[in-house]
Amino acid sequence: MDSITQDMKYRYSLMKYAERYGVSRASRKYNKTRSYIYFWKERFDGSIESLACQSRKPHSHPNQHTEQELKLIRDMHRRNPKLGIVELWSRLRKRGYNRCIESLWRVMRREGMAAKERPKKKYHPKPYEQMQYPGQRVQIDVKVVPRSCIADPELKLYQYTAIDEYSRYRILGAYPEQSTYSSADFLTKVTEAFRRKGVKVECVQTDNGFEFTNRFSNSKRDIPTLFENTAAALGIRHKLIRPYTPRHNGKVERSHREDQKRFYDVRRFYSLADFGGQLTAHQSRSNSRPMRPLNWLSPRQRLSAFTVQDV
């Protein structure tokens, strides 16, 4: 017996009481019928394991497969081990088999003839590529401002985020729309902001959204977006992540989760200008917060330390 249940303990107590005081008294005390007590007394051999419920599965059924049908299925499967269940069922029907395909599947599964699923190939992520200096690669993404934060029901706001993979230094932008024009304008501002810090942006990494690329457009697939043209004009390489794999843009995605917790859950915006002002203050706080991946330096300190050493 694998385990002793509460019901088994209850029946064991009932049997012991019935042995000592009789079935009638046990029936009144435990509120059980005499037939119930006699039923378990026949099974009881002194051990609590004998009071376990046995399987109620029937041993036979009037509509179960006959031995002739089972032999037909086994013979057909033995001669055609690679045959699919639909084609196998079709051939069996030509030989007098009149059961439905679901019944055939249950028999094959019970007899061990059903095709076993191949184990899925285990995913082995590629080793993470550590950046060696600021500006080597910058992740860019867009966060839709939650509706609950906006006072005006007609107003839509979007947060553009650029994060340097080496220093985790972030630049945030407030925009009223999510478009390739906004993306191109934000890229220009990001490049200028990093230039003032003494950092040249070499590569930007984005997802496959239409605000960045026409990769999945049916009619404009070969036409570069304004964002891509701006990146080319600034001498920046544009890298796209694998489709439907946001973890490849993990740093900016993780920063958006922190923004939700520390910023959007406690703020409210009344206009684009108000949103932009609060976002600038939030950017300054986030760049001054120590981070464990940076050995408890803030992104601003990490960026400053590298530029000072480089000079």
PDB file of C-alpha atoms in Angstrom:
ATOM      1  CA  MET A   1       0.000   0.000   0.000  1.00  0.00           C
ATOM      2  CA  ASP A   2       1.480   3.320  -1.077  1.00  0.00           C
ATOM      3  CA  SER A   3      -0.392   5.493   1.432  1.00  0.00           C
ATOM      4  CA  ILE A   4      -2.938   5.276   4.199  1.00  0.00           C
ATOM      5  CA  THR A   5      -5.892   7.584   3.676  1.00  0.00           C
ATOM      6  CA  GLN A   6      -8.181   9.199   6.239  1.00  0.00           C
ATOM      7  CA  ASP A   7     -11.031   6.937   5.092  1.00  0.00           C
ATOM      8  CA  MET A   8      -8.934   3.866   5.867  1.00  0.00           C
ATOM      9  CA  LYS A   9      -8.169   5.192   9.333  1.00  0.00           C
ATOM     10  CA  TYR A  10     -11.879   5.875   9.865  1.00  0.00           C
ATOM     11  CA  ARG A  11     -12.841   2.331   8.852  1.00  0.00           C
ATOM     12  CA  TYR A  12     -10.090   0.879  11.043  1.00  0.00           C
ATOM     13  CA  SER A  13     -11.488   2.750  14.057  1.00  0.00           C
ATOM     14  CA  LEU A  14     -14.987   1.522  13.147  1.00  0.00           C
ATOM     15  CA  MET A  15     -13.842  -2.100  12.920  1.00  0.00           C
ATOM     16  CA  LYS A  16     -12.071  -1.944  16.287  1.00  0.00           C
ATOM     17  CA  TYR A  17     -15.141  -0.414  17.925  1.00  0.00           C
ATOM     18  CA  ALA A  18     -17.428  -3.044  16.368  1.00  0.00           C
ATOM     19  CA  GLU A  19     -15.187  -5.860  17.629  1.00  0.00           C
ATOM     20  CA  ARG A  20     -15.338  -4.482  21.155  1.00  0.00           C
ATOM     21  CA  TYR A  21     -18.942  -3.291  21.465  1.00  0.00           C
ATOM     22  CA  GLY A  22     -20.808  -5.021  18.629  1.00  0.00           C
ATOM     23  CA  VAL A  23     -22.164  -4.016  15.250  1.00  0.00           C
ATOM     24  CA  SER A  24     -25.398  -2.417  16.499  1.00  0.00           C
ATOM     25  CA  ARG A  25     -23.649  -0.046  18.894  1.00  0.00           C
ATOM     26  CA  ALA A  26     -21.004   0.784  16.274  1.00  0.00           C
ATOM     27  CA  SER A  27     -23.789   1.544  13.767  1.00  0.00           C
ATOM     28  CA  ARG A  28     -25.342   4.069  16.144  1.00  0.00           C
ATOM     29  CA  LYS A  29     -22.050   5.706  17.158  1.00  0.00           C
ATOM     30  CA  TYR A  30     -20.577   6.042  13.652  1.00  0.00           C
ATOM     31  CA  ASN A  31     -23.936   6.640  11.908  1.00  0.00           C
ATOM     32  CA  LYS A  32     -23.327   3.805   9.445  1.00  0.00           C
ATOM     33  CA  THR A  33     -25.705   1.043   8.369  1.00  0.00           C
ATOM     34  CA  ARG A  34     -25.222  -2.471   9.650  1.00  0.00           C
ATOM     35  CA  SER A  35     -24.759  -3.730   6.102  1.00  0.00           C
ATOM     36  CA  TYR A  36     -21.893  -1.243   5.627  1.00  0.00           C
ATOM     37  CA  ILE A  37     -20.161  -2.545   8.747  1.00  0.00           C
ATOM     38  CA  TYR A  38     -20.650  -6.195   7.777  1.00  0.00           C
ATOM     39  CA  PHE A  39     -19.286  -5.435   4.289  1.00  0.00           C
ATOM     40  CA  TRP A  40     -16.005  -4.150   5.678  1.00  0.00           C
ATOM     41  CA  LYS A  41     -15.837  -6.822   8.409  1.00  0.00           C
ATOM     42  CA  GLU A  42     -15.618  -9.442   5.659  1.00  0.00           C
ATOM     43  CA  ARG A  43     -12.614  -7.665   4.156  1.00  0.00           C
ATOM     44  CA  PHE A  44     -10.927  -6.771   7.430  1.00  0.00           C
ATOM     45  CA  ASP A  45      -8.028  -9.092   8.313  1.00  0.00           C
ATOM     46  CA  GLY A  46      -6.579  -7.044  11.151  1.00  0.00           C
ATOM     47  CA  SER A  47      -4.484  -4.730   9.021  1.00  0.00           C
ATOM     48  CA  ILE A  48      -5.433  -1.224   7.970  1.00  0.00           C
ATOM     49  CA  GLU A  49      -4.320  -1.981   4.393  1.00  0.00           C
ATOM     50  CA  SER A  50      -7.228  -4.407   3.981  1.00  0.00           C
ATOM     51  CA  LEU A  51      -9.663  -1.493   4.367  1.00  0.00           C
ATOM     52  CA  ALA A  52      -8.499   0.278   1.211  1.00  0.00           C
ATOM     53  CA  CYS A  53     -11.013   0.858  -1.583  1.00  0.00           C
ATOM     54  CA  GLN A  54     -10.465  -1.472  -4.493  1.00  0.00           C
ATOM     55  CA  SER A  55     -10.719  -0.543  -8.133  1.00  0.00           C
ATOM     56  CA  ARG A  56     -14.244  -0.170  -9.451  1.00  0.00           C
ATOM     57  CA  LYS A  57     -13.189  -0.612 -13.029  1.00  0.00           C
ATOM     58  CA  PRO A  58     -15.344  -3.304 -14.669  1.00  0.00           C
ATOM     59  CA  HIS A  59     -13.582  -6.450 -15.817  1.00  0.00           C
ATOM     60  CA  SER A  60     -15.658  -6.707 -18.966  1.00  0.00           C
ATOM     61  CA  HIS A  61     -18.184  -4.782 -21.041  1.00  0.00           C
ATOM     62  CA  PRO A  62     -20.842  -6.013 -23.460  1.00  0.00           C
ATOM     63  CA  ASN A  63     -19.531  -3.720 -26.204  1.00  0.00           C
ATOM     64  CA  GLN A  64     -15.841  -4.413 -25.718  1.00  0.00           C
ATOM     65  CA  HIS A  65     -13.643  -5.494 -28.624  1.00  0.00           C
ATOM     66  CA  THR A  66     -13.866  -9.179 -29.393  1.00  0.00           C
ATOM     67  CA  GLU A  67     -10.807 -11.399 -29.674  1.00  0.00           C
ATOM     68  CA  GLN A  68     -11.298 -11.548 -33.456  1.00  0.00           C
ATOM     69  CA  GLU A  69     -11.239  -7.747 -33.676  1.00  0.00           C
ATOM     70  CA  LEU A  70      -8.182  -7.492 -31.453  1.00  0.00           C
ATOM     71  CA  LYS A  71      -6.379 -10.113 -33.564  1.00  0.00           C
ATOM     72  CA  LEU A  72      -7.276  -8.220 -36.728  1.00  0.00           C
ATOM     73  CA  ILE A  73      -5.858  -4.999 -35.274  1.00  0.00           C
ATOM     74  CA  ARG A  74      -2.656  -6.684 -34.055  1.00  0.00           C
ATOM     75  CA  ASP A  75      -2.060  -8.444 -37.358  1.00  0.00           C
ATOM     76  CA  MET A  76      -2.688  -5.309 -39.405  1.00  0.00           C
ATOM     77  CA  HIS A  77      -0.405  -3.215 -37.186  1.00  0.00           C
ATOM     78  CA  ARG A  78       2.322  -5.850 -37.235  1.00  0.00           C
ATOM     79  CA  ARG A  79       2.335  -5.904 -41.037  1.00  0.00           C
ATOM     80  CA  ASN A  80       2.130  -2.085 -41.299  1.00  0.00           C
ATOM     81  CA  PRO A  81       3.922  -0.660 -38.226  1.00  0.00           C
ATOM     82  CA  LYS A  82       4.432   2.776 -39.811  1.00  0.00           C
ATOM     83  CA  LEU A  83       0.836   3.221 -40.961  1.00  0.00           C
ATOM     84  CA  GLY A  84      -1.072   6.195 -39.545  1.00  0.00           C
ATOM     85  CA  ILE A  85      -4.157   5.545 -37.462  1.00  0.00           C
ATOM     86  CA  VAL A  86      -6.567   7.035 -40.036  1.00  0.00           C
ATOM     87  CA  GLU A  87      -5.293   4.874 -42.883  1.00  0.00           C
ATOM     88  CA  LEU A  88      -5.108   1.848 -40.580  1.00  0.00           C
ATOM     89  CA  TRP A  89      -8.720   2.390 -39.537  1.00  0.00           C
ATOM     90  CA  SER A  90      -9.752   2.711 -43.193  1.00  0.00           C
ATOM     91  CA  ARG A  91      -8.104  -0.614 -44.096  1.00  0.00           C
ATOM     92  CA  LEU A  92      -9.623  -2.325 -41.065  1.00  0.00           C
ATOM     93  CA  ARG A  93     -13.098  -1.201 -42.117  1.00  0.00           C
ATOM     94  CA  LYS A  94     -12.602  -2.930 -45.484  1.00  0.00           C
ATOM     95  CA  ARG A  95     -11.997  -6.148 -43.534  1.00  0.00           C
ATOM     96  CA  GLY A  96     -15.173  -5.949 -41.474  1.00  0.00           C
ATOM     97  CA  TYR A  97     -14.087  -3.699 -38.606  1.00  0.00           C
ATOM     98  CA  ASN A  98     -17.068  -1.469 -37.711  1.00  0.00           C
ATOM     99  CA  ARG A  99     -15.835   0.423 -34.652  1.00  0.00           C
ATOM    100  CA  CYS A 100     -15.229   4.192 -34.608  1.00  0.00           C
ATOM    101  CA  ILE A 101     -11.709   5.561 -34.868  1.00  0.00           C
ATOM    102  CA  GLU A 102     -11.750   6.706 -31.232  1.00  0.00           C
ATOM    103  CA  SER A 103     -12.294   3.115 -30.081  1.00  0.00           C
ATOM    104  CA  LEU A 104      -9.427   1.972 -32.287  1.00  0.00           C
ATOM    105  CA  TRP A 105      -7.162   4.621 -30.753  1.00  0.00           C
ATOM    106  CA  ARG A 106      -8.027   3.506 -27.185  1.00  0.00           C
ATOM    107  CA  VAL A 107      -7.274  -0.115 -28.030  1.00  0.00           C
ATOM    108  CA  MET A 108      -3.975   0.754 -29.686  1.00  0.00           C
ATOM    109  CA  ARG A 109      -2.947   2.922 -26.751  1.00  0.00           C
ATOM    110  CA  ARG A 110      -3.848   0.165 -24.275  1.00  0.00           C
ATOM    111  CA  GLU A 111      -1.987  -2.463 -26.287  1.00  0.00           C
ATOM    112  CA  GLY A 112       1.093  -0.276 -26.689  1.00  0.00           C
ATOM    113  CA  MET A 113       0.692   0.068 -30.460  1.00  0.00           C
ATOM    114  CA  ALA A 114       0.137   3.825 -30.528  1.00  0.00           C
ATOM    115  CA  ALA A 115       2.981   5.891 -31.888  1.00  0.00           C
ATOM    116  CA  LYS A 116       5.051   7.394 -29.101  1.00  0.00           C
ATOM    117  CA  GLU A 117       5.744  11.091 -29.212  1.00  0.00           C
ATOM    118  CA  ARG A 118       9.316  11.924 -29.997  1.00  0.00           C
ATOM    119  CA  PRO A 119      11.004  13.833 -27.188  1.00  0.00           C
ATOM    120  CA  LYS A 120      11.263  17.492 -28.007  1.00  0.00           C
ATOM    121  CA  LYS A 121      14.703  18.794 -28.690  1.00  0.00           C
ATOM    122  CA  LYS A 122      15.973  20.532 -25.615  1.00  0.00           C
ATOM    123  CA  TYR A 123      16.543  24.223 -26.048  1.00  0.00           C
ATOM    124  CA  HIS A 124      20.131  25.262 -25.455  1.00  0.00           C
ATOM    125  CA  PRO A 125      20.443  29.044 -25.431  1.00  0.00           C
ATOM    126  CA  LYS A 126      23.487  30.543 -27.037  1.00  0.00           C
ATOM    127  CA  PRO A 127      26.120  31.964 -24.693  1.00  0.00           C
ATOM    128  CA  TYR A 128      25.342  35.566 -23.877  1.00  0.00           C
ATOM    129  CA  GLU A 129      27.480  38.056 -25.756  1.00  0.00           C
ATOM    130  CA  GLN A 130      28.917  40.554 -23.303  1.00  0.00           C
ATOM    131  CA  MET A 131      29.488  44.059 -24.625  1.00  0.00           C
ATOM    132  CA  GLN A 132      33.011  45.429 -24.174  1.00  0.00           C
ATOM    133  CA  TYR A 133      32.384  49.173 -24.264  1.00  0.00           C
ATOM    134  CA  PRO A 134      29.506  51.687 -24.288  1.00  0.00           C
ATOM    135  CA  GLY A 135      27.719  52.180 -27.574  1.00  0.00           C
ATOM    136  CA  GLN A 136      28.704  48.785 -28.943  1.00  0.00           C
ATOM    137  CA  ARG A 137      25.029  47.840 -28.981  1.00  0.00           C
ATOM    138  CA  VAL A 138      21.948  49.739 -27.817  1.00  0.00           C
ATOM    139  CA  GLN A 139      18.541  48.088 -27.430  1.00  0.00           C
ATOM    140  CA  ILE A 140      15.492  50.156 -28.406  1.00  0.00           C
ATOM    141  CA  ASP A 141      11.846  49.351 -27.765  1.00  0.00           C
ATOM    142  CA  VAL A 142       8.460  51.024 -27.236  1.00  0.00           C
ATOM    143  CA  LYS A 143       6.166  50.762 -24.213  1.00  0.00           C
ATOM    144  CA  VAL A 144       2.506  51.710 -24.519  1.00  0.00           C
ATOM    145  CA  VAL A 145       1.546  53.879 -21.558  1.00  0.00           C
ATOM    146  CA  PRO A 146      -1.279  52.175 -19.623  1.00  0.00           C
ATOM    147  CA  ARG A 147      -4.679  53.771 -20.102  1.00  0.00           C
ATOM    148  CA  SER A 148      -5.187  53.939 -16.324  1.00  0.00           C
ATOM    149  CA  CYS A 149      -2.338  56.474 -16.080  1.00  0.00           C
ATOM    150  CA  ILE A 150      -3.794  58.954 -18.585  1.00  0.00           C
ATOM    151  CA  ALA A 151      -6.405  61.482 -17.424  1.00  0.00           C
ATOM    152  CA  ASP A 152      -7.651  62.370 -20.912  1.00  0.00           C
ATOM    153  CA  PRO A 153      -9.471  59.351 -22.460  1.00  0.00           C
ATOM    154  CA  GLU A 154      -8.673  60.609 -25.969  1.00  0.00           C
ATOM    155  CA  LEU A 155      -4.928  60.939 -25.343  1.00  0.00           C
ATOM    156  CA  LYS A 156      -2.468  58.188 -26.279  1.00  0.00           C
ATOM    157  CA  LEU A 157       1.097  58.157 -25.009  1.00  0.00           C
ATOM    158  CA  TYR A 158       4.136  56.018 -25.823  1.00  0.00           C
ATOM    159  CA  GLN A 159       7.477  55.633 -24.101  1.00  0.00           C
ATOM    160  CA  TYR A 160      10.503  55.058 -26.327  1.00  0.00           C
ATOM    161  CA  THR A 161      13.410  53.464 -24.477  1.00  0.00           C
ATOM    162  CA  ALA A 162      17.056  53.067 -25.456  1.00  0.00           C
ATOM    163  CA  ILE A 163      19.387  51.155 -23.131  1.00  0.00           C
ATOM    164  CA  ASP A 164      23.105  50.682 -23.597  1.00  0.00           C
ATOM    165  CA  GLU A 165      23.925  46.996 -23.060  1.00  0.00           C
ATOM    166  CA  TYR A 166      27.327  47.680 -21.495  1.00  0.00           C
ATOM    167  CA  SER A 167      26.447  50.366 -18.958  1.00  0.00           C
ATOM    168  CA  ARG A 168      22.624  49.929 -18.727  1.00  0.00           C
ATOM    169  CA  TYR A 169      22.396  53.694 -19.219  1.00  0.00           C
ATOM    170  CA  ARG A 170      18.911  54.566 -20.457  1.00  0.00           C
ATOM    171  CA  ILE A 171      17.442  57.356 -22.536  1.00  0.00           C
ATOM    172  CA  LEU A 172      13.662  57.748 -22.527  1.00  0.00           C
ATOM    173  CA  GLY A 173      11.421  59.649 -24.915  1.00  0.00           C
ATOM    174  CA  ALA A 174       7.750  60.674 -24.729  1.00  0.00           C
ATOM    175  CA  TYR A 175       5.748  60.520 -27.976  1.00  0.00           C
ATOM    176  CA  PRO A 176       2.075  60.798 -28.936  1.00  0.00           C
ATOM    177  CA  GLU A 177       2.292  58.037 -31.560  1.00  0.00           C
ATOM    178  CA  GLN A 178       4.121  54.812 -32.304  1.00  0.00           C
ATOM    179  CA  SER A 179       5.422  55.214 -35.835  1.00  0.00           C
ATOM    180  CA  THR A 180       8.572  55.056 -37.899  1.00  0.00           C
ATOM    181  CA  TYR A 181       8.715  58.867 -37.763  1.00  0.00           C
ATOM    182  CA  SER A 182       8.764  58.811 -33.946  1.00  0.00           C
ATOM    183  CA  SER A 183      11.339  56.016 -34.014  1.00  0.00           C
ATOM    184  CA  ALA A 184      13.623  57.948 -36.363  1.00  0.00           C
ATOM    185  CA  ASP A 185      13.308  61.120 -34.281  1.00  0.00           C
ATOM    186  CA  PHE A 186      14.089  59.173 -31.099  1.00  0.00           C
ATOM    187  CA  LEU A 187      17.138  57.530 -32.694  1.00  0.00           C
ATOM    188  CA  THR A 188      18.520  60.945 -33.608  1.00  0.00           C
ATOM    189  CA  LYS A 189      18.043  62.161 -30.032  1.00  0.00           C
ATOM    190  CA  VAL A 190      19.629  58.999 -28.617  1.00  0.00           C
ATOM    191  CA  THR A 191      22.677  59.366 -30.840  1.00  0.00           C
ATOM    192  CA  GLU A 192      23.081  63.011 -29.846  1.00  0.00           C
ATOM    193  CA  ALA A 193      22.641  62.249 -26.130  1.00  0.00           C
ATOM    194  CA  PHE A 194      25.302  59.534 -26.194  1.00  0.00           C
ATOM    195  CA  ARG A 195      27.599  61.769 -28.261  1.00  0.00           C
ATOM    196  CA  ARG A 196      27.476  64.383 -25.507  1.00  0.00           C
ATOM    197  CA  LYS A 197      28.566  61.622 -23.115  1.00  0.00           C
ATOM    198  CA  GLY A 198      31.520  60.841 -25.359  1.00  0.00           C
ATOM    199  CA  VAL A 199      29.972  57.599 -26.678  1.00  0.00           C
ATOM    200  CA  LYS A 200      29.440  56.665 -30.319  1.00  0.00           C
ATOM    201  CA  VAL A 201      26.510  54.356 -30.997  1.00  0.00           C
ATOM    202  CA  GLU A 202      27.655  51.587 -33.343  1.00  0.00           C
ATOM    203  CA  CYS A 203      24.607  49.285 -33.385  1.00  0.00           C
ATOM    204  CA  VAL A 204      20.948  49.473 -32.398  1.00  0.00           C
ATOM    205  CA  GLN A 205      18.876  46.357 -31.775  1.00  0.00           C
ATOM    206  CA  THR A 206      15.082  46.360 -32.115  1.00  0.00           C
ATOM    207  CA  ASP A 207      12.203  43.947 -32.512  1.00  0.00           C
ATOM    208  CA  ASN A 208      10.348  43.483 -35.806  1.00  0.00           C
ATOM    209  CA  GLY A 209       7.623  46.067 -35.223  1.00  0.00           C
ATOM    210  CA  PHE A 210       6.446  48.193 -38.130  1.00  0.00           C
ATOM    211  CA  GLU A 211       7.750  51.294 -36.360  1.00  0.00           C
ATOM    212  CA  PHE A 212      11.259  49.935 -36.982  1.00  0.00           C
ATOM    213  CA  THR A 213      11.159  47.732 -40.081  1.00  0.00           C
ATOM    214  CA  ASN A 214       8.995  46.505 -42.971  1.00  0.00           C
ATOM    215  CA  ARG A 215      10.363  42.980 -42.646  1.00  0.00           C
ATOM    216  CA  PHE A 216       6.905  41.422 -42.294  1.00  0.00           C
ATOM    217  CA  SER A 217       5.009  43.809 -44.555  1.00  0.00           C
ATOM    218  CA  ASN A 218       3.349  42.209 -47.574  1.00  0.00           C
ATOM    219  CA  SER A 219       3.596  45.259 -49.826  1.00  0.00           C
ATOM    220  CA  LYS A 220       6.625  47.194 -48.478  1.00  0.00           C
ATOM    221  CA  ARG A 221       9.013  44.425 -47.529  1.00  0.00           C
ATOM    222  CA  ASP A 222      11.850  45.757 -49.703  1.00  0.00           C
ATOM    223  CA  ILE A 223      11.278  49.421 -48.822  1.00  0.00           C
ATOM    224  CA  PRO A 224      13.387  50.670 -45.885  1.00  0.00           C
ATOM    225  CA  THR A 225      11.577  52.607 -43.187  1.00  0.00           C
ATOM    226  CA  LEU A 226      12.472  56.109 -42.093  1.00  0.00           C
ATOM    227  CA  PHE A 227      14.070  54.594 -38.995  1.00  0.00           C
ATOM    228  CA  GLU A 228      16.324  52.368 -41.107  1.00  0.00           C
ATOM    229  CA  ASN A 229      17.265  55.259 -43.395  1.00  0.00           C
ATOM    230  CA  THR A 230      18.106  57.404 -40.366  1.00  0.00           C
ATOM    231  CA  ALA A 231      20.271  54.658 -38.887  1.00  0.00           C
ATOM    232  CA  ALA A 232      22.118  54.280 -42.200  1.00  0.00           C
ATOM    233  CA  ALA A 233      22.628  58.045 -42.469  1.00  0.00           C
ATOM    234  CA  LEU A 234      24.093  58.122 -38.934  1.00  0.00           C
ATOM    235  CA  GLY A 235      26.397  55.190 -39.688  1.00  0.00           C
ATOM    236  CA  ILE A 236      24.628  52.877 -37.237  1.00  0.00           C
ATOM    237  CA  ARG A 237      24.070  49.188 -37.895  1.00  0.00           C
ATOM    238  CA  HIS A 238      20.472  48.088 -37.365  1.00  0.00           C
ATOM    239  CA  LYS A 239      20.094  44.576 -35.928  1.00  0.00           C
ATOM    240  CA  LEU A 240      16.723  42.805 -35.735  1.00  0.00           C
ATOM    241  CA  ILE A 241      16.022  40.156 -33.127  1.00  0.00           C
ATOM    242  CA  ARG A 242      14.569  36.749 -33.942  1.00  0.00           C
ATOM    243  CA  PRO A 243      10.791  37.013 -34.556  1.00  0.00           C
ATOM    244  CA  TYR A 244       8.577  36.326 -31.531  1.00  0.00           C
ATOM    245  CA  THR A 245      11.605  36.142 -29.218  1.00  0.00           C
ATOM    246  CA  PRO A 246      11.433  39.170 -26.898  1.00  0.00           C
ATOM    247  CA  ARG A 247      14.086  37.684 -24.589  1.00  0.00           C
ATOM    248  CA  HIS A 248      16.681  38.661 -27.180  1.00  0.00           C
ATOM    249  CA  ASN A 249      15.815  42.247 -26.253  1.00  0.00           C
ATOM    250  CA  GLY A 250      15.790  41.269 -22.607  1.00  0.00           C
ATOM    251  CA  LYS A 251      17.469  44.318 -21.077  1.00  0.00           C
ATOM    252  CA  VAL A 252      15.003  46.837 -22.428  1.00  0.00           C
ATOM    253  CA  GLU A 253      12.067  44.499 -21.733  1.00  0.00           C
ATOM    254  CA  ARG A 254      13.234  44.073 -18.132  1.00  0.00           C
ATOM    255  CA  SER A 255      13.592  47.822 -17.727  1.00  0.00           C
ATOM    256  CA  HIS A 256       9.994  48.265 -18.912  1.00  0.00           C
ATOM    257  CA  ARG A 257       8.822  45.945 -16.150  1.00  0.00           C
ATOM    258  CA  GLU A 258      10.633  48.093 -13.612  1.00  0.00           C
ATOM    259  CA  ASP A 259       9.066  51.197 -15.167  1.00  0.00           C
ATOM    260  CA  GLN A 260       5.624  49.697 -14.669  1.00  0.00           C
ATOM    261  CA  LYS A 261       6.293  48.963 -11.008  1.00  0.00           C
ATOM    262  CA  ARG A 262       8.173  52.123 -10.046  1.00  0.00           C
ATOM    263  CA  PHE A 263       6.619  54.701 -12.371  1.00  0.00           C
ATOM    264  CA  TYR A 264       3.327  53.849 -14.084  1.00  0.00           C
ATOM    265  CA  ASP A 265       1.671  52.194 -11.093  1.00  0.00           C
ATOM    266  CA  VAL A 266       1.984  55.423  -9.052  1.00  0.00           C
ATOM    267  CA  ARG A 267       1.746  58.232 -11.619  1.00  0.00           C
ATOM    268  CA  ARG A 268      -0.916  60.009 -13.653  1.00  0.00           C
ATOM    269  CA  PHE A 269      -0.439  62.149 -16.780  1.00  0.00           C
ATOM    270  CA  TYR A 270      -2.582  65.036 -18.017  1.00  0.00           C
ATOM    271  CA  SER A 271      -0.823  65.950 -21.268  1.00  0.00           C
ATOM    272  CA  LEU A 272       2.120  65.041 -23.455  1.00  0.00           C
ATOM    273  CA  ALA A 273       4.196  67.819 -21.882  1.00  0.00           C
ATOM    274  CA  ASP A 274       3.338  66.612 -18.375  1.00  0.00           C
ATOM    275  CA  PHE A 275       4.245  63.037 -19.326  1.00  0.00           C
ATOM    276  CA  GLY A 276       7.545  64.163 -20.851  1.00  0.00           C
ATOM    277  CA  GLY A 277       8.519  66.119 -17.737  1.00  0.00           C
ATOM    278  CA  GLN A 278       7.776  63.242 -15.369  1.00  0.00           C
ATOM    279  CA  LEU A 279       9.540  60.808 -17.693  1.00  0.00           C
ATOM    280  CA  THR A 280      12.708  62.939 -17.696  1.00  0.00           C
ATOM    281  CA  ALA A 281      12.792  62.906 -13.892  1.00  0.00           C
ATOM    282  CA  HIS A 282      12.205  59.146 -13.896  1.00  0.00           C
ATOM    283  CA  GLN A 283      15.066  58.677 -16.370  1.00  0.00           C
ATOM    284  CA  SER A 284      17.430  60.552 -14.060  1.00  0.00           C
ATOM    285  CA  ARG A 285      16.404  58.407 -11.074  1.00  0.00           C
ATOM    286  CA  SER A 286      16.721  55.126 -12.958  1.00  0.00           C
ATOM    287  CA  ASN A 287      20.209  56.012 -14.234  1.00  0.00           C
ATOM    288  CA  SER A 288      21.291  56.818 -10.661  1.00  0.00           C
ATOM    289  CA  ARG A 289      19.993  53.575  -9.103  1.00  0.00           C
ATOM    290  CA  PRO A 290      22.707  50.968  -8.246  1.00  0.00           C
ATOM    291  CA  MET A 291      22.362  47.660 -10.093  1.00  0.00           C
ATOM    292  CA  ARG A 292      23.650  44.231  -9.175  1.00  0.00           C
ATOM    293  CA  PRO A 293      24.848  43.328 -12.722  1.00  0.00           C
ATOM    294  CA  LEU A 294      27.058  46.419 -12.549  1.00  0.00           C
ATOM    295  CA  ASN A 295      28.620  45.386  -9.199  1.00  0.00           C
ATOM    296  CA  TRP A 296      26.283  47.816  -7.446  1.00  0.00           C
ATOM    297  CA  LEU A 297      27.309  50.770  -9.560  1.00  0.00           C
ATOM    298  CA  SER A 298      24.672  52.957 -11.140  1.00  0.00           C
ATOM    299  CA  PRO A 299      24.469  53.150 -14.956  1.00  0.00           C
ATOM    300  CA  ARG A 300      25.692  56.745 -14.761  1.00  0.00           C
ATOM    301  CA  GLN A 301      28.739  55.703 -12.694  1.00  0.00           C
ATOM    302  CA  ARG A 302      29.500  52.778 -15.020  1.00  0.00           C
ATOM    303  CA  LEU A 303      29.347  54.997 -18.074  1.00  0.00           C
ATOM    304  CA  SER A 304      31.431  57.751 -16.465  1.00  0.00           C
ATOM    305  CA  ALA A 305      34.086  55.282 -15.260  1.00  0.00           C
ATOM    306  CA  PHE A 306      34.581  53.909 -18.759  1.00  0.00           C
ATOM    307  CA  THR A 307      34.765  57.293 -20.486  1.00  0.00           C
ATOM    308  CA  VAL A 308      37.224  58.608 -17.879  1.00  0.00           C
ATOM    309  CA  GLN A 309      39.484  55.548 -18.272  1.00  0.00           C
ATOM    310  CA  ASP A 310      39.250  55.829 -22.034  1.00  0.00           C
ATOM    311  CA  VAL A 311      40.360  59.450 -21.935  1.00  0.00           C
TER     312      VAL A 311
END
